[in-house]
Amino acid sequence: QLLPSLRRTLQLPKPSTTTVRHTSGSVYEPDYLDSLKPNFPQYESLNVQIKGYDYPQLESYQRFLHGMAEYLDLDVSDCYALPPQQTQVQRLRPNSTVVESEYKLTTYERNLQLNNVDAPIYPQFLRLAQAALPEGVSLRVQEHTDDCEERRYVPDKELLDLKSELERMGGATPTKKK
């Protein structure tokens, strides 16, 4: 502390105290709620999609990704397989339309759904996943959408046939309320 006479000669301003109080967004919210918010931005829901022609290799890679996600403390909410897709490939003789050989390829697909992924952890997960990616397997990461959920379920053929038959007969009749 400086003496008042010395302060006048040096022309220093009077010391003042300022109190700063940290408040949350609302008057009625307690301060400890701020500590519950995540420290980093988060990806709400991500789908890790892997596709390949070799079933055992794909299963092994999915097991590896699931273990790595758990090691990085990522929330793995779901793992599921989609029905395999058949593709027919024809090899033609040079300069002709004669089929030399014909192949049936089966593409398998596995999905891993991750929730609340911290932004700094995501690039680490992606680098490790790409570094361990087996040959012949493709990796795709996208945000979870309703289309991803739709592709997961196989439509019921009988139910679709009954609905189309009902439409051909004139549609459903409205029920009378009493």
Short mmCIF file of N, CA and C in Angstrom, two decimals:
data_model
loop_
_atom_site.label_atom_id
_atom_site.label_comp_id
_atom_site.label_asym_id
_atom_site.label_seq_id
_atom_site.Cartn_x
_atom_site.Cartn_y
_atom_site.Cartn_z
N GLN A 1 0.82 -1.18 0.00
CA GLN A 1 0.00 0.00 0.00
C GLN A 1 0.87 1.25 0.00
N LEU A 2 0.48 2.18 -0.78
CA LEU A 2 1.20 3.44 -0.86
C LEU A 2 0.56 4.46 0.08
N LEU A 3 1.39 5.29 0.61
CA LEU A 3 0.88 6.37 1.45
C LEU A 3 0.08 7.34 0.60
N PRO A 4 -0.98 7.97 1.18
CA PRO A 4 -1.79 8.90 0.39
C PRO A 4 -1.00 10.08 -0.16
N SER A 5 -0.01 10.57 0.58
CA SER A 5 0.78 11.71 0.08
C SER A 5 1.64 11.30 -1.11
N LEU A 6 2.20 10.10 -1.05
CA LEU A 6 3.02 9.60 -2.15
C LEU A 6 2.15 9.34 -3.39
N ARG A 7 0.93 8.89 -3.17
CA ARG A 7 0.02 8.63 -4.28
C ARG A 7 -0.34 9.93 -4.98
N ARG A 8 -0.53 11.02 -4.19
CA ARG A 8 -0.85 12.32 -4.79
C ARG A 8 0.32 12.84 -5.61
N THR A 9 1.52 12.65 -5.12
CA THR A 9 2.67 13.15 -5.87
C THR A 9 2.90 12.35 -7.15
N LEU A 10 2.64 11.05 -7.10
CA LEU A 10 2.81 10.23 -8.31
C LEU A 10 1.58 10.25 -9.20
N GLN A 11 0.47 10.80 -8.70
CA GLN A 11 -0.80 10.92 -9.39
C GLN A 11 -1.33 9.55 -9.83
N LEU A 12 -1.34 8.62 -8.88
CA LEU A 12 -1.89 7.29 -9.14
C LEU A 12 -3.37 7.27 -8.80
N PRO A 13 -4.17 6.52 -9.52
CA PRO A 13 -5.60 6.45 -9.21
C PRO A 13 -5.81 5.64 -7.94
N LYS A 14 -6.97 5.89 -7.29
CA LYS A 14 -7.31 5.15 -6.10
C LYS A 14 -7.53 3.69 -6.45
N PRO A 15 -7.05 2.77 -5.60
CA PRO A 15 -7.30 1.37 -5.91
C PRO A 15 -8.78 1.03 -5.73
N SER A 16 -9.29 0.26 -6.63
CA SER A 16 -10.70 -0.13 -6.53
C SER A 16 -10.80 -1.64 -6.66
N THR A 17 -11.82 -2.20 -6.10
CA THR A 17 -12.04 -3.64 -6.19
C THR A 17 -13.28 -3.88 -7.04
N THR A 18 -13.16 -4.84 -7.90
CA THR A 18 -14.28 -5.21 -8.76
C THR A 18 -14.61 -6.66 -8.49
N THR A 19 -15.83 -6.93 -8.23
CA THR A 19 -16.27 -8.29 -7.98
C THR A 19 -16.97 -8.82 -9.23
N VAL A 20 -16.50 -9.95 -9.72
CA VAL A 20 -17.10 -10.59 -10.89
C VAL A 20 -17.73 -11.88 -10.42
N ARG A 21 -18.99 -12.05 -10.70
CA ARG A 21 -19.69 -13.26 -10.30
C ARG A 21 -20.06 -14.03 -11.55
N HIS A 22 -19.69 -15.33 -11.55
CA HIS A 22 -20.01 -16.18 -12.69
C HIS A 22 -21.45 -16.65 -12.54
N THR A 23 -22.28 -16.32 -13.53
CA THR A 23 -23.67 -16.74 -13.47
C THR A 23 -23.97 -17.62 -14.66
N SER A 24 -24.88 -18.54 -14.46
CA SER A 24 -25.30 -19.39 -15.56
C SER A 24 -26.36 -18.65 -16.37
N GLY A 25 -26.94 -19.31 -17.36
CA GLY A 25 -27.88 -18.68 -18.26
C GLY A 25 -29.15 -18.19 -17.60
N SER A 26 -29.56 -18.76 -16.50
CA SER A 26 -30.80 -18.38 -15.87
C SER A 26 -30.57 -18.10 -14.39
N VAL A 27 -31.47 -17.34 -13.82
CA VAL A 27 -31.37 -17.00 -12.41
C VAL A 27 -31.65 -18.23 -11.55
N TYR A 28 -32.51 -19.10 -12.04
CA TYR A 28 -32.98 -20.23 -11.24
C TYR A 28 -32.16 -21.50 -11.42
N GLU A 29 -31.15 -21.48 -12.26
CA GLU A 29 -30.32 -22.67 -12.47
C GLU A 29 -29.12 -22.65 -11.54
N PRO A 30 -28.84 -23.74 -10.88
CA PRO A 30 -27.66 -23.78 -10.01
C PRO A 30 -26.37 -23.82 -10.83
N ASP A 31 -25.28 -23.36 -10.21
CA ASP A 31 -24.00 -23.27 -10.91
C ASP A 31 -23.41 -24.63 -11.27
N TYR A 32 -23.74 -25.67 -10.50
CA TYR A 32 -23.13 -26.97 -10.77
C TYR A 32 -23.61 -27.58 -12.07
N LEU A 33 -24.69 -27.07 -12.66
CA LEU A 33 -25.15 -27.60 -13.94
C LEU A 33 -24.15 -27.31 -15.06
N ASP A 34 -23.38 -26.24 -14.93
CA ASP A 34 -22.36 -25.93 -15.94
C ASP A 34 -21.28 -27.00 -15.98
N SER A 35 -21.00 -27.62 -14.85
CA SER A 35 -19.95 -28.65 -14.81
C SER A 35 -20.41 -29.94 -15.47
N LEU A 36 -21.72 -30.11 -15.68
CA LEU A 36 -22.23 -31.32 -16.32
C LEU A 36 -22.18 -31.25 -17.85
N LYS A 37 -21.99 -30.06 -18.39
CA LYS A 37 -21.90 -29.91 -19.84
C LYS A 37 -20.58 -30.49 -20.33
N PRO A 38 -20.55 -31.06 -21.56
CA PRO A 38 -19.28 -31.59 -22.07
C PRO A 38 -18.27 -30.48 -22.31
N ASN A 39 -16.99 -30.83 -22.16
CA ASN A 39 -15.92 -29.85 -22.35
C ASN A 39 -15.69 -29.52 -23.81
N PHE A 40 -16.03 -30.44 -24.71
CA PHE A 40 -15.77 -30.28 -26.14
C PHE A 40 -17.08 -30.43 -26.92
N PRO A 41 -17.12 -29.91 -28.13
CA PRO A 41 -18.29 -30.17 -28.98
C PRO A 41 -18.39 -31.67 -29.26
N GLN A 42 -19.61 -32.13 -29.49
CA GLN A 42 -19.82 -33.56 -29.69
C GLN A 42 -20.60 -33.83 -30.97
N TYR A 43 -20.27 -34.96 -31.59
CA TYR A 43 -21.08 -35.50 -32.68
C TYR A 43 -22.18 -36.32 -32.02
N GLU A 44 -23.42 -36.01 -32.32
CA GLU A 44 -24.52 -36.65 -31.61
C GLU A 44 -24.61 -38.14 -31.92
N SER A 45 -24.63 -38.51 -33.18
CA SER A 45 -24.75 -39.92 -33.54
C SER A 45 -24.04 -40.16 -34.87
N LEU A 46 -23.12 -41.12 -34.90
CA LEU A 46 -22.36 -41.44 -36.10
C LEU A 46 -22.56 -42.91 -36.46
N ASN A 47 -22.63 -43.18 -37.75
CA ASN A 47 -22.66 -44.55 -38.25
C ASN A 47 -21.32 -44.87 -38.90
N VAL A 48 -20.68 -45.93 -38.44
CA VAL A 48 -19.45 -46.41 -39.06
C VAL A 48 -19.87 -47.62 -39.90
N GLN A 49 -19.78 -47.48 -41.21
CA GLN A 49 -20.25 -48.51 -42.13
C GLN A 49 -19.03 -49.18 -42.78
N ILE A 50 -18.97 -50.51 -42.69
CA ILE A 50 -17.88 -51.24 -43.34
C ILE A 50 -18.50 -52.26 -44.29
N LYS A 51 -17.92 -52.35 -45.47
CA LYS A 51 -18.38 -53.28 -46.51
C LYS A 51 -17.21 -54.07 -47.04
N GLY A 52 -17.47 -55.32 -47.40
CA GLY A 52 -16.42 -56.14 -47.97
C GLY A 52 -16.99 -57.43 -48.55
N TYR A 53 -16.12 -58.17 -49.25
CA TYR A 53 -16.53 -59.43 -49.89
C TYR A 53 -16.18 -60.64 -49.03
N ASP A 54 -15.29 -60.49 -48.10
CA ASP A 54 -14.83 -61.60 -47.26
C ASP A 54 -15.51 -61.51 -45.90
N TYR A 55 -16.44 -62.43 -45.63
CA TYR A 55 -17.25 -62.38 -44.41
C TYR A 55 -16.42 -62.49 -43.12
N PRO A 56 -15.53 -63.48 -42.97
CA PRO A 56 -14.76 -63.57 -41.72
C PRO A 56 -13.87 -62.35 -41.47
N GLN A 57 -13.29 -61.82 -42.52
CA GLN A 57 -12.44 -60.64 -42.38
C GLN A 57 -13.26 -59.43 -41.92
N LEU A 58 -14.46 -59.29 -42.45
CA LEU A 58 -15.33 -58.19 -42.08
C LEU A 58 -15.78 -58.31 -40.62
N GLU A 59 -16.13 -59.51 -40.20
CA GLU A 59 -16.53 -59.74 -38.81
C GLU A 59 -15.38 -59.43 -37.86
N SER A 60 -14.18 -59.84 -38.21
CA SER A 60 -13.01 -59.59 -37.38
C SER A 60 -12.73 -58.09 -37.27
N TYR A 61 -12.85 -57.37 -38.37
CA TYR A 61 -12.61 -55.93 -38.37
C TYR A 61 -13.67 -55.20 -37.56
N GLN A 62 -14.92 -55.66 -37.64
CA GLN A 62 -15.97 -55.03 -36.83
C GLN A 62 -15.69 -55.26 -35.34
N ARG A 63 -15.24 -56.44 -34.98
CA ARG A 63 -14.89 -56.73 -33.58
C ARG A 63 -13.75 -55.82 -33.13
N PHE A 64 -12.77 -55.60 -34.02
CA PHE A 64 -11.65 -54.71 -33.70
C PHE A 64 -12.14 -53.28 -33.48
N LEU A 65 -13.00 -52.76 -34.38
CA LEU A 65 -13.51 -51.40 -34.25
C LEU A 65 -14.32 -51.24 -32.96
N HIS A 66 -15.11 -52.24 -32.62
CA HIS A 66 -15.93 -52.18 -31.42
C HIS A 66 -15.02 -52.12 -30.18
N GLY A 67 -13.99 -52.94 -30.15
CA GLY A 67 -13.05 -52.93 -29.04
C GLY A 67 -12.28 -51.62 -28.93
N MET A 68 -11.88 -51.09 -30.09
CA MET A 68 -11.15 -49.82 -30.09
C MET A 68 -12.05 -48.68 -29.62
N ALA A 69 -13.32 -48.69 -30.03
CA ALA A 69 -14.25 -47.65 -29.59
C ALA A 69 -14.46 -47.73 -28.07
N GLU A 70 -14.56 -48.91 -27.54
CA GLU A 70 -14.71 -49.05 -26.09
C GLU A 70 -13.45 -48.62 -25.37
N TYR A 71 -12.29 -48.90 -25.94
CA TYR A 71 -11.02 -48.48 -25.34
C TYR A 71 -10.91 -46.96 -25.28
N LEU A 72 -11.43 -46.28 -26.31
CA LEU A 72 -11.40 -44.81 -26.36
C LEU A 72 -12.58 -44.19 -25.59
N ASP A 73 -13.33 -44.99 -24.88
CA ASP A 73 -14.50 -44.56 -24.10
C ASP A 73 -15.57 -43.92 -24.97
N LEU A 74 -15.78 -44.48 -26.14
CA LEU A 74 -16.86 -44.02 -27.01
C LEU A 74 -18.11 -44.85 -26.69
N ASP A 75 -19.25 -44.22 -26.79
CA ASP A 75 -20.52 -44.89 -26.50
C ASP A 75 -20.99 -45.64 -27.74
N VAL A 76 -20.81 -46.97 -27.74
CA VAL A 76 -21.27 -47.81 -28.85
C VAL A 76 -22.70 -48.22 -28.53
N SER A 77 -23.65 -47.60 -29.22
CA SER A 77 -25.05 -47.87 -28.89
C SER A 77 -25.59 -49.09 -29.63
N ASP A 78 -25.04 -49.40 -30.80
CA ASP A 78 -25.59 -50.52 -31.56
C ASP A 78 -24.59 -51.02 -32.59
N CYS A 79 -24.60 -52.32 -32.82
CA CYS A 79 -23.84 -52.98 -33.90
C CYS A 79 -24.82 -53.89 -34.62
N TYR A 80 -24.85 -53.80 -35.92
CA TYR A 80 -25.79 -54.65 -36.65
C TYR A 80 -25.28 -54.94 -38.05
N ALA A 81 -25.83 -56.00 -38.62
CA ALA A 81 -25.49 -56.42 -39.97
C ALA A 81 -26.68 -56.17 -40.88
N LEU A 82 -26.40 -55.87 -42.13
CA LEU A 82 -27.45 -55.76 -43.13
C LEU A 82 -27.42 -57.00 -44.00
N PRO A 83 -28.53 -57.34 -44.64
CA PRO A 83 -28.53 -58.53 -45.50
C PRO A 83 -27.50 -58.40 -46.63
N PRO A 84 -26.85 -59.51 -46.97
CA PRO A 84 -25.84 -59.43 -48.05
C PRO A 84 -26.49 -59.12 -49.40
N GLN A 85 -25.73 -58.46 -50.25
CA GLN A 85 -26.21 -58.10 -51.58
C GLN A 85 -25.46 -58.93 -52.62
N GLN A 86 -26.21 -59.52 -53.53
CA GLN A 86 -25.64 -60.34 -54.60
C GLN A 86 -25.45 -59.49 -55.84
N THR A 87 -24.28 -59.63 -56.47
CA THR A 87 -23.97 -58.93 -57.71
C THR A 87 -23.46 -59.95 -58.71
N GLN A 88 -23.96 -59.89 -59.92
CA GLN A 88 -23.52 -60.82 -60.96
C GLN A 88 -22.62 -60.06 -61.94
N VAL A 89 -21.42 -60.59 -62.15
CA VAL A 89 -20.43 -59.95 -63.02
C VAL A 89 -20.13 -60.91 -64.18
N GLN A 90 -20.15 -60.36 -65.39
CA GLN A 90 -19.83 -61.17 -66.57
C GLN A 90 -18.56 -60.64 -67.21
N ARG A 91 -17.69 -61.58 -67.57
CA ARG A 91 -16.45 -61.22 -68.27
C ARG A 91 -16.61 -61.64 -69.72
N LEU A 92 -16.42 -60.67 -70.61
CA LEU A 92 -16.62 -60.92 -72.04
C LEU A 92 -15.28 -61.16 -72.73
N ARG A 93 -15.36 -61.90 -73.84
CA ARG A 93 -14.16 -62.09 -74.66
C ARG A 93 -13.82 -60.78 -75.36
N PRO A 94 -12.56 -60.56 -75.66
CA PRO A 94 -12.17 -59.29 -76.31
C PRO A 94 -12.87 -59.09 -77.65
N ASN A 95 -13.37 -57.90 -77.85
CA ASN A 95 -14.02 -57.48 -79.10
C ASN A 95 -15.22 -58.35 -79.49
N SER A 96 -15.97 -58.83 -78.47
CA SER A 96 -17.16 -59.62 -78.77
C SER A 96 -18.16 -59.49 -77.62
N THR A 97 -19.33 -60.08 -77.85
CA THR A 97 -20.35 -60.09 -76.80
C THR A 97 -20.51 -61.47 -76.19
N VAL A 98 -19.57 -62.36 -76.46
CA VAL A 98 -19.62 -63.72 -75.94
C VAL A 98 -19.11 -63.71 -74.49
N VAL A 99 -19.89 -64.34 -73.61
CA VAL A 99 -19.53 -64.37 -72.19
C VAL A 99 -18.46 -65.43 -71.98
N GLU A 100 -17.31 -65.00 -71.46
CA GLU A 100 -16.21 -65.92 -71.19
C GLU A 100 -16.37 -66.58 -69.83
N SER A 101 -16.74 -65.77 -68.83
CA SER A 101 -16.96 -66.31 -67.48
C SER A 101 -17.96 -65.43 -66.75
N GLU A 102 -18.58 -66.03 -65.74
CA GLU A 102 -19.61 -65.33 -64.99
C GLU A 102 -19.34 -65.54 -63.50
N TYR A 103 -19.44 -64.46 -62.72
CA TYR A 103 -19.15 -64.53 -61.29
C TYR A 103 -20.32 -63.96 -60.50
N LYS A 104 -20.56 -64.55 -59.34
CA LYS A 104 -21.55 -64.02 -58.40
C LYS A 104 -20.79 -63.54 -57.18
N LEU A 105 -20.83 -62.22 -56.96
CA LEU A 105 -20.14 -61.62 -55.83
C LEU A 105 -21.16 -61.27 -54.74
N THR A 106 -20.78 -61.55 -53.50
CA THR A 106 -21.63 -61.22 -52.37
C THR A 106 -20.95 -60.13 -51.56
N THR A 107 -21.66 -59.02 -51.35
CA THR A 107 -21.14 -57.90 -50.57
C THR A 107 -21.80 -57.93 -49.19
N TYR A 108 -20.97 -58.00 -48.16
CA TYR A 108 -21.46 -58.00 -46.78
C TYR A 108 -21.28 -56.61 -46.20
N GLU A 109 -22.18 -56.26 -45.29
CA GLU A 109 -22.12 -54.92 -44.68
C GLU A 109 -22.37 -55.02 -43.18
N ARG A 110 -21.56 -54.30 -42.42
CA ARG A 110 -21.70 -54.21 -40.96
C ARG A 110 -21.72 -52.74 -40.58
N ASN A 111 -22.46 -52.42 -39.54
CA ASN A 111 -22.57 -51.04 -39.07
C ASN A 111 -22.32 -50.97 -37.57
N LEU A 112 -21.69 -49.90 -37.18
CA LEU A 112 -21.41 -49.61 -35.77
C LEU A 112 -21.97 -48.21 -35.52
N GLN A 113 -22.84 -48.07 -34.54
CA GLN A 113 -23.43 -46.75 -34.26
C GLN A 113 -22.82 -46.20 -32.98
N LEU A 114 -22.23 -45.00 -33.10
CA LEU A 114 -21.57 -44.34 -31.97
C LEU A 114 -22.38 -43.10 -31.59
N ASN A 115 -22.55 -42.88 -30.28
CA ASN A 115 -23.28 -41.72 -29.79
C ASN A 115 -22.39 -40.82 -28.96
N ASN A 116 -22.63 -39.51 -29.04
CA ASN A 116 -21.95 -38.49 -28.23
C ASN A 116 -20.43 -38.62 -28.31
N VAL A 117 -19.90 -38.53 -29.51
CA VAL A 117 -18.46 -38.65 -29.75
C VAL A 117 -17.83 -37.27 -29.60
N ASP A 118 -16.85 -37.13 -28.70
CA ASP A 118 -16.15 -35.86 -28.53
C ASP A 118 -15.36 -35.54 -29.79
N ALA A 119 -15.36 -34.27 -30.17
CA ALA A 119 -14.68 -33.84 -31.40
C ALA A 119 -13.18 -34.14 -31.40
N PRO A 120 -12.44 -34.01 -30.29
CA PRO A 120 -11.00 -34.35 -30.34
C PRO A 120 -10.73 -35.85 -30.43
N ILE A 121 -11.66 -36.69 -30.01
CA ILE A 121 -11.46 -38.14 -30.04
C ILE A 121 -11.76 -38.71 -31.43
N TYR A 122 -12.70 -38.08 -32.16
CA TYR A 122 -13.12 -38.60 -33.46
C TYR A 122 -11.96 -38.76 -34.46
N PRO A 123 -11.06 -37.77 -34.64
CA PRO A 123 -9.96 -37.96 -35.59
C PRO A 123 -9.03 -39.10 -35.19
N GLN A 124 -8.82 -39.28 -33.89
CA GLN A 124 -7.97 -40.39 -33.42
C GLN A 124 -8.60 -41.72 -33.78
N PHE A 125 -9.91 -41.84 -33.53
CA PHE A 125 -10.61 -43.07 -33.87
C PHE A 125 -10.54 -43.34 -35.37
N LEU A 126 -10.75 -42.30 -36.16
CA LEU A 126 -10.75 -42.46 -37.61
C LEU A 126 -9.36 -42.85 -38.15
N ARG A 127 -8.30 -42.24 -37.60
CA ARG A 127 -6.94 -42.60 -38.04
C ARG A 127 -6.61 -44.04 -37.72
N LEU A 128 -6.97 -44.47 -36.51
CA LEU A 128 -6.71 -45.87 -36.14
C LEU A 128 -7.53 -46.83 -36.99
N ALA A 129 -8.77 -46.48 -37.28
CA ALA A 129 -9.62 -47.33 -38.11
C ALA A 129 -9.08 -47.43 -39.52
N GLN A 130 -8.57 -46.33 -40.07
CA GLN A 130 -8.02 -46.35 -41.43
C GLN A 130 -6.68 -47.09 -41.47
N ALA A 131 -5.89 -46.96 -40.41
CA ALA A 131 -4.59 -47.64 -40.38
C ALA A 131 -4.76 -49.15 -40.32
N ALA A 132 -5.81 -49.63 -39.67
CA ALA A 132 -6.03 -51.07 -39.53
C ALA A 132 -6.98 -51.63 -40.58
N LEU A 133 -7.38 -50.81 -41.54
CA LEU A 133 -8.36 -51.23 -42.54
C LEU A 133 -7.80 -52.36 -43.41
N PRO A 134 -8.46 -53.53 -43.41
CA PRO A 134 -7.96 -54.64 -44.22
C PRO A 134 -8.16 -54.38 -45.72
N GLU A 135 -7.42 -55.10 -46.51
CA GLU A 135 -7.54 -54.98 -47.97
C GLU A 135 -8.88 -55.52 -48.42
N GLY A 136 -9.56 -54.81 -49.29
CA GLY A 136 -10.85 -55.25 -49.80
C GLY A 136 -12.03 -54.80 -48.95
N VAL A 137 -11.78 -54.07 -47.88
CA VAL A 137 -12.85 -53.59 -47.01
C VAL A 137 -12.92 -52.07 -47.16
N SER A 138 -14.14 -51.54 -47.31
CA SER A 138 -14.31 -50.09 -47.41
C SER A 138 -14.93 -49.58 -46.11
N LEU A 139 -14.51 -48.39 -45.73
CA LEU A 139 -14.95 -47.76 -44.49
C LEU A 139 -15.62 -46.44 -44.82
N ARG A 140 -16.77 -46.19 -44.22
CA ARG A 140 -17.50 -44.94 -44.44
C ARG A 140 -18.11 -44.52 -43.12
N VAL A 141 -17.92 -43.25 -42.75
CA VAL A 141 -18.49 -42.71 -41.52
C VAL A 141 -19.41 -41.57 -41.90
N GLN A 142 -20.64 -41.61 -41.38
CA GLN A 142 -21.61 -40.57 -41.68
C GLN A 142 -22.50 -40.35 -40.46
N GLU A 143 -23.20 -39.23 -40.45
CA GLU A 143 -24.14 -38.98 -39.37
C GLU A 143 -25.33 -39.92 -39.51
N HIS A 144 -25.87 -40.31 -38.37
CA HIS A 144 -27.02 -41.22 -38.36
C HIS A 144 -28.27 -40.48 -38.83
N THR A 145 -28.94 -41.05 -39.81
CA THR A 145 -30.17 -40.45 -40.35
C THR A 145 -31.29 -41.48 -40.30
N ASP A 146 -32.48 -41.05 -40.66
CA ASP A 146 -33.62 -41.96 -40.70
C ASP A 146 -33.44 -43.00 -41.82
N ASP A 147 -32.75 -42.62 -42.90
CA ASP A 147 -32.51 -43.56 -43.99
C ASP A 147 -31.65 -44.74 -43.52
N CYS A 148 -30.68 -44.46 -42.64
CA CYS A 148 -29.85 -45.52 -42.09
C CYS A 148 -30.70 -46.50 -41.30
N GLU A 149 -31.66 -45.98 -40.58
CA GLU A 149 -32.54 -46.82 -39.78
C GLU A 149 -33.49 -47.62 -40.68
N GLU A 150 -33.96 -47.01 -41.77
CA GLU A 150 -34.87 -47.69 -42.70
C GLU A 150 -34.19 -48.88 -43.38
N ARG A 151 -32.94 -48.72 -43.79
CA ARG A 151 -32.22 -49.78 -44.50
C ARG A 151 -32.00 -51.00 -43.62
N ARG A 152 -32.05 -50.79 -42.32
CA ARG A 152 -31.74 -51.85 -41.37
C ARG A 152 -32.80 -52.95 -41.36
N TYR A 153 -34.04 -52.59 -41.59
CA TYR A 153 -35.13 -53.55 -41.45
C TYR A 153 -35.55 -54.10 -42.80
N VAL A 154 -35.76 -55.41 -42.85
CA VAL A 154 -36.20 -56.09 -44.07
C VAL A 154 -37.71 -56.00 -44.13
N PRO A 155 -38.28 -55.54 -45.25
CA PRO A 155 -39.73 -55.41 -45.32
C PRO A 155 -40.41 -56.78 -45.33
N ASP A 156 -41.60 -56.84 -44.75
CA ASP A 156 -42.39 -58.07 -44.70
C ASP A 156 -43.15 -58.20 -46.01
N LYS A 157 -42.81 -59.21 -46.81
CA LYS A 157 -43.39 -59.40 -48.14
C LYS A 157 -44.89 -59.64 -48.07
N GLU A 158 -45.33 -60.48 -47.12
CA GLU A 158 -46.75 -60.77 -47.01
C GLU A 158 -47.55 -59.52 -46.65
N LEU A 159 -47.03 -58.73 -45.74
CA LEU A 159 -47.72 -57.51 -45.32
C LEU A 159 -47.83 -56.53 -46.49
N LEU A 160 -46.77 -56.39 -47.27
CA LEU A 160 -46.81 -55.49 -48.43
C LEU A 160 -47.82 -55.99 -49.47
N ASP A 161 -47.88 -57.30 -49.68
CA ASP A 161 -48.86 -57.86 -50.62
C ASP A 161 -50.29 -57.60 -50.15
N LEU A 162 -50.55 -57.79 -48.86
CA LEU A 162 -51.89 -57.54 -48.32
C LEU A 162 -52.27 -56.07 -48.44
N LYS A 163 -51.33 -55.18 -48.21
CA LYS A 163 -51.62 -53.74 -48.33
C LYS A 163 -51.93 -53.37 -49.78
N SER A 164 -51.18 -53.93 -50.73
CA SER A 164 -51.45 -53.60 -52.14
C SER A 164 -52.80 -54.19 -52.58
N GLU A 165 -53.15 -55.37 -52.07
CA GLU A 165 -54.45 -55.96 -52.39
C GLU A 165 -55.58 -55.11 -51.82
N LEU A 166 -55.40 -54.60 -50.62
CA LEU A 166 -56.40 -53.74 -49.99
C LEU A 166 -56.58 -52.46 -50.79
N GLU A 167 -55.49 -51.90 -51.30
CA GLU A 167 -55.57 -50.68 -52.12
C GLU A 167 -56.30 -50.95 -53.43
N ARG A 168 -56.07 -52.13 -54.03
CA ARG A 168 -56.75 -52.47 -55.29
C ARG A 168 -58.25 -52.63 -55.07
N MET A 169 -58.66 -53.08 -53.86
CA MET A 169 -60.07 -53.29 -53.56
C MET A 169 -60.79 -51.99 -53.19
N GLY A 170 -60.07 -50.89 -53.11
CA GLY A 170 -60.72 -49.61 -52.84
C GLY A 170 -60.24 -48.94 -51.57
N GLY A 171 -59.29 -49.50 -50.90
CA GLY A 171 -58.75 -48.87 -49.69
C GLY A 171 -59.53 -49.26 -48.45
N ALA A 172 -59.04 -48.81 -47.34
CA ALA A 172 -59.66 -49.11 -46.06
C ALA A 172 -60.91 -48.25 -45.89
N THR A 173 -61.94 -48.83 -45.27
CA THR A 173 -63.15 -48.07 -45.01
C THR A 173 -63.04 -47.41 -43.64
N PRO A 174 -63.46 -46.16 -43.54
CA PRO A 174 -63.36 -45.49 -42.24
C PRO A 174 -64.34 -46.10 -41.24
N THR A 175 -63.93 -46.22 -40.01
CA THR A 175 -64.80 -46.78 -38.97
C THR A 175 -65.67 -45.67 -38.40
N LYS A 176 -66.90 -46.04 -38.05
CA LYS A 176 -67.84 -45.07 -37.48
C LYS A 176 -67.64 -44.99 -36.00
N LYS A 177 -67.62 -43.78 -35.49
CA LYS A 177 -67.49 -43.57 -34.04
C LYS A 177 -68.89 -43.47 -33.45
N LYS A 178 -69.09 -44.12 -32.35
CA LYS A 178 -70.41 -44.11 -31.70
C LYS A 178 -70.48 -43.08 -30.64
#
